[in-house]
PDB file of C-alpha atoms in Angstrom:
ATOM      1  CA  GLN A   1     215.499  55.855 118.333  1.00  0.00           C
ATOM      2  CA  SER A   2     218.796  56.992 116.819  1.00  0.00           C
ATOM      3  CA  VAL A   3     221.346  54.465 115.571  1.00  0.00           C
ATOM      4  CA  LEU A   4     224.164  56.346 117.323  1.00  0.00           C
ATOM      5  CA  THR A   5     223.736  56.970 121.050  1.00  0.00           C
ATOM      6  CA  GLN A   6     224.516  60.288 122.698  1.00  0.00           C
ATOM      7  CA  PRO A   7     223.572  61.633 126.113  1.00  0.00           C
ATOM      8  CA  PRO A   8     220.658  64.062 125.726  1.00  0.00           C
ATOM      9  CA  SER A   9     222.340  66.754 127.782  1.00  0.00           C
ATOM     10  CA  ALA A  10     225.668  67.955 129.129  1.00  0.00           C
ATOM     11  CA  SER A  11     226.730  71.021 131.034  1.00  0.00           C
ATOM     12  CA  GLY A  12     229.758  72.880 132.306  1.00  0.00           C
ATOM     13  CA  THR A  13     230.888  76.213 133.604  1.00  0.00           C
ATOM     14  CA  PRO A  14     232.974  78.714 131.637  1.00  0.00           C
ATOM     15  CA  GLY A  15     236.570  77.576 131.339  1.00  0.00           C
ATOM     16  CA  GLN A  16     235.772  73.933 132.080  1.00  0.00           C
ATOM     17  CA  ARG A  17     236.414  70.950 129.828  1.00  0.00           C
ATOM     18  CA  VAL A  18     233.376  68.985 128.691  1.00  0.00           C
ATOM     19  CA  THR A  19     233.307  65.682 126.800  1.00  0.00           C
ATOM     20  CA  ILE A  20     230.370  64.344 124.799  1.00  0.00           C
ATOM     21  CA  PHE A  21     230.338  60.665 123.906  1.00  0.00           C
ATOM     22  CA  CYS A  22     228.809  58.899 120.946  1.00  0.00           C
ATOM     23  CA  SER A  23     228.326  55.145 120.858  1.00  0.00           C
ATOM     24  CA  GLY A  24     227.714  53.072 117.749  1.00  0.00           C
ATOM     25  CA  SER A  25     228.437  49.641 116.335  1.00  0.00           C
ATOM     26  CA  SER A  26     230.792  47.773 114.058  1.00  0.00           C
ATOM     27  CA  SER A  27     228.823  48.788 110.959  1.00  0.00           C
ATOM     28  CA  ASN A  28     229.159  52.516 111.546  1.00  0.00           C
ATOM     29  CA  ILE A  29     231.693  53.952 113.996  1.00  0.00           C
ATOM     30  CA  GLY A  30     233.597  50.680 114.123  1.00  0.00           C
ATOM     31  CA  SER A  31     234.375  50.760 110.415  1.00  0.00           C
ATOM     32  CA  ASN A  32     233.993  54.384 109.340  1.00  0.00           C
ATOM     33  CA  THR A  33     235.038  57.811 110.498  1.00  0.00           C
ATOM     34  CA  VAL A  34     232.964  60.032 112.765  1.00  0.00           C
ATOM     35  CA  ASN A  35     231.870  63.592 112.145  1.00  0.00           C
ATOM     36  CA  TRP A  36     230.541  66.120 114.621  1.00  0.00           C
ATOM     37  CA  TYR A  37     228.138  68.968 113.904  1.00  0.00           C
ATOM     38  CA  GLN A  38     227.277  71.977 116.017  1.00  0.00           C
ATOM     39  CA  GLN A  39     223.833  73.509 115.819  1.00  0.00           C
ATOM     40  CA  LEU A  40     223.446  76.877 117.487  1.00  0.00           C
ATOM     41  CA  PRO A  41     219.895  77.833 118.468  1.00  0.00           C
ATOM     42  CA  GLY A  42     217.765  78.629 115.440  1.00  0.00           C
ATOM     43  CA  THR A  43     220.471  77.917 112.898  1.00  0.00           C
ATOM     44  CA  ALA A  44     221.485  75.168 110.501  1.00  0.00           C
ATOM     45  CA  PRO A  45     224.009  72.541 111.572  1.00  0.00           C
ATOM     46  CA  LYS A  46     227.650  73.385 111.000  1.00  0.00           C
ATOM     47  CA  LEU A  47     230.570  70.987 110.575  1.00  0.00           C
ATOM     48  CA  LEU A  48     232.742  70.958 113.687  1.00  0.00           C
ATOM     49  CA  ILE A  49     234.957  67.873 113.345  1.00  0.00           C
ATOM     50  CA  HIS A  50     235.357  65.452 110.445  1.00  0.00           C
ATOM     51  CA  SER A  51     237.284  62.222 109.975  1.00  0.00           C
ATOM     52  CA  ASN A  52     237.279  61.560 113.737  1.00  0.00           C
ATOM     53  CA  ASN A  53     239.609  64.379 114.707  1.00  0.00           C
ATOM     54  CA  GLN A  54     240.024  66.912 111.891  1.00  0.00           C
ATOM     55  CA  ARG A  55     238.986  70.501 112.474  1.00  0.00           C
ATOM     56  CA  PRO A  56     237.862  72.535 109.456  1.00  0.00           C
ATOM     57  CA  SER A  57     239.475  75.916 109.129  1.00  0.00           C
ATOM     58  CA  GLY A  58     237.847  78.425 111.406  1.00  0.00           C
ATOM     59  CA  VAL A  59     236.959  75.949 114.143  1.00  0.00           C
ATOM     60  CA  PRO A  60     238.821  76.823 117.362  1.00  0.00           C
ATOM     61  CA  ASP A  61     241.343  74.288 118.648  1.00  0.00           C
ATOM     62  CA  ARG A  62     239.311  74.144 121.855  1.00  0.00           C
ATOM     63  CA  PHE A  63     237.271  71.535 119.990  1.00  0.00           C
ATOM     64  CA  SER A  64     238.791  68.091 119.521  1.00  0.00           C
ATOM     65  CA  GLY A  65     237.518  64.682 118.499  1.00  0.00           C
ATOM     66  CA  SER A  66     238.647  61.117 118.984  1.00  0.00           C
ATOM     67  CA  LYS A  67     237.492  57.597 118.221  1.00  0.00           C
ATOM     68  CA  SER A  68     238.144  54.226 119.784  1.00  0.00           C
ATOM     69  CA  GLY A  69     236.482  51.047 118.590  1.00  0.00           C
ATOM     70  CA  THR A  70     232.765  51.673 118.262  1.00  0.00           C
ATOM     71  CA  SER A  71     232.727  54.897 120.295  1.00  0.00           C
ATOM     72  CA  ALA A  72     233.733  58.484 119.663  1.00  0.00           C
ATOM     73  CA  SER A  73     233.983  61.607 121.731  1.00  0.00           C
ATOM     74  CA  LEU A  74     233.976  65.356 121.302  1.00  0.00           C
ATOM     75  CA  ALA A  75     235.894  67.395 123.838  1.00  0.00           C
ATOM     76  CA  ILE A  76     235.466  71.096 124.380  1.00  0.00           C
ATOM     77  CA  SER A  77     238.074  72.776 126.522  1.00  0.00           C
ATOM     78  CA  GLY A  78     237.980  76.312 127.875  1.00  0.00           C
ATOM     79  CA  LEU A  79     234.191  76.260 127.651  1.00  0.00           C
ATOM     80  CA  GLN A  80     232.634  79.539 126.522  1.00  0.00           C
ATOM     81  CA  SER A  81     229.060  80.781 126.635  1.00  0.00           C
ATOM     82  CA  GLU A  82     228.869  80.744 122.842  1.00  0.00           C
ATOM     83  CA  ASP A  83     229.476  76.986 122.882  1.00  0.00           C
ATOM     84  CA  GLU A  84     225.936  76.495 124.162  1.00  0.00           C
ATOM     85  CA  ALA A  85     224.385  74.496 121.342  1.00  0.00           C
ATOM     86  CA  ASP A  86     223.245  71.060 120.228  1.00  0.00           C
ATOM     87  CA  TYR A  87     225.981  68.671 119.139  1.00  0.00           C
ATOM     88  CA  TYR A  88     225.442  65.701 116.827  1.00  0.00           C
ATOM     89  CA  CYS A  89     227.712  62.833 115.896  1.00  0.00           C
ATOM     90  CA  ALA A  90     227.301  61.126 112.533  1.00  0.00           C
ATOM     91  CA  ALA A  91     228.888  58.300 110.610  1.00  0.00           C
ATOM     92  CA  TRP A  92     228.521  56.319 107.427  1.00  0.00           C
ATOM     93  CA  ASP A  93     226.816  52.995 108.097  1.00  0.00           C
ATOM     94  CA  ASP A  94     227.592  49.883 106.046  1.00  0.00           C
ATOM     95  CA  SER A  95     224.398  48.093 107.052  1.00  0.00           C
ATOM     96  CA  LEU A  96     220.782  48.629 106.007  1.00  0.00           C
ATOM     97  CA  ASN A  97     220.574  51.486 108.539  1.00  0.00           C
ATOM     98  CA  GLY A  98     222.408  53.814 106.257  1.00  0.00           C
ATOM     99  CA  PRO A  99     224.185  55.024 104.516  1.00  0.00           C
ATOM    100  CA  TRP A 100     224.202  57.903 106.989  1.00  0.00           C
ATOM    101  CA  VAL A 101     223.294  57.676 110.669  1.00  0.00           C
ATOM    102  CA  PHE A 102     223.161  60.373 113.314  1.00  0.00           C
ATOM    103  CA  GLY A 103     223.201  60.484 117.076  1.00  0.00           C
ATOM    104  CA  GLY A 104     220.182  61.894 118.839  1.00  0.00           C
ATOM    105  CA  GLY A 105     222.064  65.040 119.765  1.00  0.00           C
ATOM    106  CA  THR A 106     223.434  66.442 123.016  1.00  0.00           C
ATOM    107  CA  LYS A 107     222.278  69.793 124.286  1.00  0.00           C
ATOM    108  CA  LEU A 108     225.215  71.539 125.914  1.00  0.00           C
ATOM    109  CA  THR A 109     224.388  74.115 128.551  1.00  0.00           C
ATOM    110  CA  VAL A 110     227.000  76.562 129.781  1.00  0.00           C
ATOM    111  CA  LEU A 111     226.086  77.329 133.389  1.00  0.00           C
TER     112      LEU A 111
ATOM    113  CA  GLU B   1     232.052  80.793  98.678  1.00  0.00           C
ATOM    114  CA  VAL B   2     230.043  77.573  98.693  1.00  0.00           C
ATOM    115  CA  GLN B   3     226.354  78.267  99.192  1.00  0.00           C
ATOM    116  CA  LEU B   4     223.236  76.121  99.345  1.00  0.00           C
ATOM    117  CA  LEU B   5     219.779  77.674  99.271  1.00  0.00           C
ATOM    118  CA  GLU B   6     216.683  75.562  99.817  1.00  0.00           C
ATOM    119  CA  SER B   7     213.184  76.505  98.735  1.00  0.00           C
ATOM    120  CA  GLY B   8     209.795  74.948  98.181  1.00  0.00           C
ATOM    121  CA  GLY B   9     208.681  74.283 101.737  1.00  0.00           C
ATOM    122  CA  GLY B  10     205.228  75.135 102.991  1.00  0.00           C
ATOM    123  CA  LEU B  11     201.980  73.835 104.388  1.00  0.00           C
ATOM    124  CA  VAL B  12     200.509  70.762 102.728  1.00  0.00           C
ATOM    125  CA  GLN B  13     197.661  68.429 103.640  1.00  0.00           C
ATOM    126  CA  PRO B  14     198.266  64.796 104.545  1.00  0.00           C
ATOM    127  CA  GLY B  15     198.519  62.744 101.381  1.00  0.00           C
ATOM    128  CA  GLY B  16     199.693  65.747  99.405  1.00  0.00           C
ATOM    129  CA  SER B  17     202.896  66.415  97.500  1.00  0.00           C
ATOM    130  CA  LEU B  18     205.660  68.983  97.574  1.00  0.00           C
ATOM    131  CA  ARG B  19     208.918  69.471  95.705  1.00  0.00           C
ATOM    132  CA  LEU B  20     211.909  70.966  97.461  1.00  0.00           C
ATOM    133  CA  SER B  21     214.795  72.573  95.618  1.00  0.00           C
ATOM    134  CA  CYS B  22     218.345  73.342  96.675  1.00  0.00           C
ATOM    135  CA  ALA B  23     220.285  75.816  94.555  1.00  0.00           C
ATOM    136  CA  ALA B  24     224.036  75.359  94.804  1.00  0.00           C
ATOM    137  CA  SER B  25     226.833  77.787  93.983  1.00  0.00           C
ATOM    138  CA  GLY B  26     230.538  78.221  94.552  1.00  0.00           C
ATOM    139  CA  PHE B  27     231.655  74.697  93.568  1.00  0.00           C
ATOM    140  CA  THR B  28     231.512  72.229  90.686  1.00  0.00           C
ATOM    141  CA  PHE B  29     228.115  70.795  91.544  1.00  0.00           C
ATOM    142  CA  SER B  30     228.354  67.640  89.417  1.00  0.00           C
ATOM    143  CA  ASN B  31     231.490  66.495  91.235  1.00  0.00           C
ATOM    144  CA  TYR B  32     229.751  66.024  94.572  1.00  0.00           C
ATOM    145  CA  ALA B  33     227.130  63.791  96.100  1.00  0.00           C
ATOM    146  CA  MET B  34     224.335  65.713  97.776  1.00  0.00           C
ATOM    147  CA  SER B  35     221.986  64.795 100.589  1.00  0.00           C
ATOM    148  CA  TRP B  36     218.800  65.839 102.302  1.00  0.00           C
ATOM    149  CA  VAL B  37     218.638  65.763 106.104  1.00  0.00           C
ATOM    150  CA  ARG B  38     215.551  66.725 108.081  1.00  0.00           C
ATOM    151  CA  GLN B  39     214.815  67.865 111.598  1.00  0.00           C
ATOM    152  CA  ALA B  40     211.348  67.555 113.110  1.00  0.00           C
ATOM    153  CA  PRO B  41     210.355  70.329 115.533  1.00  0.00           C
ATOM    154  CA  GLY B  42     212.348  69.954 118.748  1.00  0.00           C
ATOM    155  CA  LYS B  43     213.970  66.745 117.521  1.00  0.00           C
ATOM    156  CA  GLY B  44     217.340  65.617 116.227  1.00  0.00           C
ATOM    157  CA  LEU B  45     218.752  65.263 112.735  1.00  0.00           C
ATOM    158  CA  GLU B  46     217.527  62.481 110.466  1.00  0.00           C
ATOM    159  CA  TRP B  47     219.203  61.593 107.190  1.00  0.00           C
ATOM    160  CA  VAL B  48     216.620  61.369 104.381  1.00  0.00           C
ATOM    161  CA  SER B  49     218.306  60.731 101.038  1.00  0.00           C
ATOM    162  CA  THR B  50     221.570  60.933  99.095  1.00  0.00           C
ATOM    163  CA  ILE B  51     222.342  61.131  95.381  1.00  0.00           C
ATOM    164  CA  GLY B  52     225.660  60.718  93.608  1.00  0.00           C
ATOM    165  CA  GLY B  53     227.265  63.481  91.609  1.00  0.00           C
ATOM    166  CA  SER B  54     226.204  62.113  88.233  1.00  0.00           C
ATOM    167  CA  GLY B  55     222.677  61.423  89.422  1.00  0.00           C
ATOM    168  CA  GLY B  56     223.193  57.750  90.085  1.00  0.00           C
ATOM    169  CA  GLY B  57     223.659  56.075  93.442  1.00  0.00           C
ATOM    170  CA  LYS B  58     220.402  57.091  95.090  1.00  0.00           C
ATOM    171  CA  TYR B  59     219.789  56.115  98.715  1.00  0.00           C
ATOM    172  CA  TYR B  60     216.737  56.593 100.909  1.00  0.00           C
ATOM    173  CA  ALA B  61     215.881  56.234 104.570  1.00  0.00           C
ATOM    174  CA  ASP B  62     213.326  53.507 105.260  1.00  0.00           C
ATOM    175  CA  SER B  63     210.899  56.161 106.520  1.00  0.00           C
ATOM    176  CA  VAL B  64     210.640  57.815 103.091  1.00  0.00           C
ATOM    177  CA  ARG B  65     211.495  55.060 100.600  1.00  0.00           C
ATOM    178  CA  GLY B  66     208.751  54.687  98.001  1.00  0.00           C
ATOM    179  CA  ARG B  67     207.298  58.131  98.763  1.00  0.00           C
ATOM    180  CA  PHE B  68     210.229  60.516  98.225  1.00  0.00           C
ATOM    181  CA  THR B  69     212.415  60.822  95.122  1.00  0.00           C
ATOM    182  CA  ILE B  70     215.754  62.581  95.046  1.00  0.00           C
ATOM    183  CA  SER B  71     217.081  64.016  91.790  1.00  0.00           C
ATOM    184  CA  ARG B  72     219.409  66.664  90.488  1.00  0.00           C
ATOM    185  CA  ASP B  73     219.890  68.849  87.432  1.00  0.00           C
ATOM    186  CA  ASN B  74     223.607  69.440  87.072  1.00  0.00           C
ATOM    187  CA  SER B  75     223.034  71.959  84.275  1.00  0.00           C
ATOM    188  CA  LYS B  76     221.119  74.089  86.764  1.00  0.00           C
ATOM    189  CA  ASN B  77     223.250  73.279  89.840  1.00  0.00           C
ATOM    190  CA  THR B  78     220.083  72.271  91.617  1.00  0.00           C
ATOM    191  CA  LEU B  79     219.117  69.383  93.879  1.00  0.00           C
ATOM    192  CA  TYR B  80     215.494  68.296  94.291  1.00  0.00           C
ATOM    193  CA  LEU B  81     213.383  66.255  96.647  1.00  0.00           C
ATOM    194  CA  GLN B  82     209.966  65.209  95.368  1.00  0.00           C
ATOM    195  CA  MET B  83     207.806  64.304  98.353  1.00  0.00           C
ATOM    196  CA  ASN B  84     204.564  62.399  97.773  1.00  0.00           C
ATOM    197  CA  SER B  85     202.003  60.839 100.108  1.00  0.00           C
ATOM    198  CA  LEU B  86     203.091  63.190 102.829  1.00  0.00           C
ATOM    199  CA  ARG B  87     202.322  62.335 106.445  1.00  0.00           C
ATOM    200  CA  ALA B  88     202.186  64.389 109.628  1.00  0.00           C
ATOM    201  CA  GLU B  89     205.469  62.789 110.711  1.00  0.00           C
ATOM    202  CA  ASP B  90     207.200  64.301 107.669  1.00  0.00           C
ATOM    203  CA  THR B  91     206.797  67.739 109.242  1.00  0.00           C
ATOM    204  CA  ALA B  92     210.322  69.073 109.611  1.00  0.00           C
ATOM    205  CA  VAL B  93     212.916  71.534 108.460  1.00  0.00           C
ATOM    206  CA  TYR B  94     214.614  70.009 105.438  1.00  0.00           C
ATOM    207  CA  TYR B  95     218.293  70.785 104.908  1.00  0.00           C
ATOM    208  CA  CYS B  96     220.364  70.041 101.848  1.00  0.00           C
ATOM    209  CA  ALA B  97     224.040  69.339 102.377  1.00  0.00           C
ATOM    210  CA  LYS B  98     227.103  68.866 100.212  1.00  0.00           C
ATOM    211  CA  GLU B  99     228.981  65.648 100.799  1.00  0.00           C
ATOM    212  CA  ASN B 100     232.742  65.982 100.832  1.00  0.00           C
ATOM    213  CA  ILE B 101     234.909  62.913 100.426  1.00  0.00           C
ATOM    214  CA  VAL B 102     238.602  62.105 100.514  1.00  0.00           C
ATOM    215  CA  VAL B 103     238.853  59.446  97.827  1.00  0.00           C
ATOM    216  CA  VAL B 104     242.012  57.758  99.090  1.00  0.00           C
ATOM    217  CA  THR B 105     240.601  57.189 102.567  1.00  0.00           C
ATOM    218  CA  GLY B 106     236.873  57.174 101.930  1.00  0.00           C
ATOM    219  CA  ASN B 107     236.336  59.648 104.727  1.00  0.00           C
ATOM    220  CA  ASN B 108     233.244  61.718 104.044  1.00  0.00           C
ATOM    221  CA  TRP B 109     231.207  64.406 105.726  1.00  0.00           C
ATOM    222  CA  PHE B 110     228.511  67.047 105.164  1.00  0.00           C
ATOM    223  CA  ASP B 111     229.706  70.600 104.619  1.00  0.00           C
ATOM    224  CA  PRO B 112     228.147  73.039 104.197  1.00  0.00           C
ATOM    225  CA  TRP B 113     224.468  72.820 104.998  1.00  0.00           C
ATOM    226  CA  GLY B 114     221.780  75.081 103.612  1.00  0.00           C
ATOM    227  CA  GLN B 115     219.631  77.228 105.862  1.00  0.00           C
ATOM    228  CA  GLY B 116     216.709  74.797 105.605  1.00  0.00           C
ATOM    229  CA  THR B 117     213.111  74.969 104.429  1.00  0.00           C
ATOM    230  CA  LEU B 118     210.134  74.128 106.631  1.00  0.00           C
ATOM    231  CA  VAL B 119     207.603  71.546 105.525  1.00  0.00           C
ATOM    232  CA  THR B 120     204.410  71.322 107.556  1.00  0.00           C
ATOM    233  CA  VAL B 121     201.985  68.478 106.907  1.00  0.00           C
ATOM    234  CA  SER B 122     198.636  69.246 108.493  1.00  0.00           C
ATOM    235  CA  SER B 123     194.966  69.437 107.688  1.00  0.00           C
TER     236      SER B 123
END
């Protein structure tokens, strides 16, 4: 059971906008920033969003992140077939859970 | 270019030991905390352990505390994970990751990640 809660799956058609949510608590998302990682099939995770809404260089602006209270979300607009991957949220946790906690991951399928 | 290259994975019997290594290049290794994160087959990511840049500040997940030891050799730009008393549930791909931090805000994140090394615990 992951400390951060994500839906196990999400889907959309090419060109659509998809949002993946991540729910936590006051000791993690509520008091620290959220990061998102993309894991393409058979590869290592890659940083997608850090500090709630910051995109590293090279990440398309179709990807955006936000945080409110103890929840965060990752939005993907203009969905493309190459976006089909697993997405994980993560945050520092100030309680005995941590220091790092991850969501269980959301498998995004592009229909 | 920042690169992380893990090695040392393999097949080990339950109760056995293994030492993983992560060779780092492209950055001043001693300035950064480093972590191990694992992924069991078909499962999600699980944080395992973190060590501060100077070798202090070691943290462990409850699932490995007392069995795993994280360490680093800054003269060799290498991170280690000594795994003892291995169990079937430790079977996973183990990734090392560099922890980046913005000191003024405390914001931190993992980037990059190595390619991973597979540890299989089975008789």
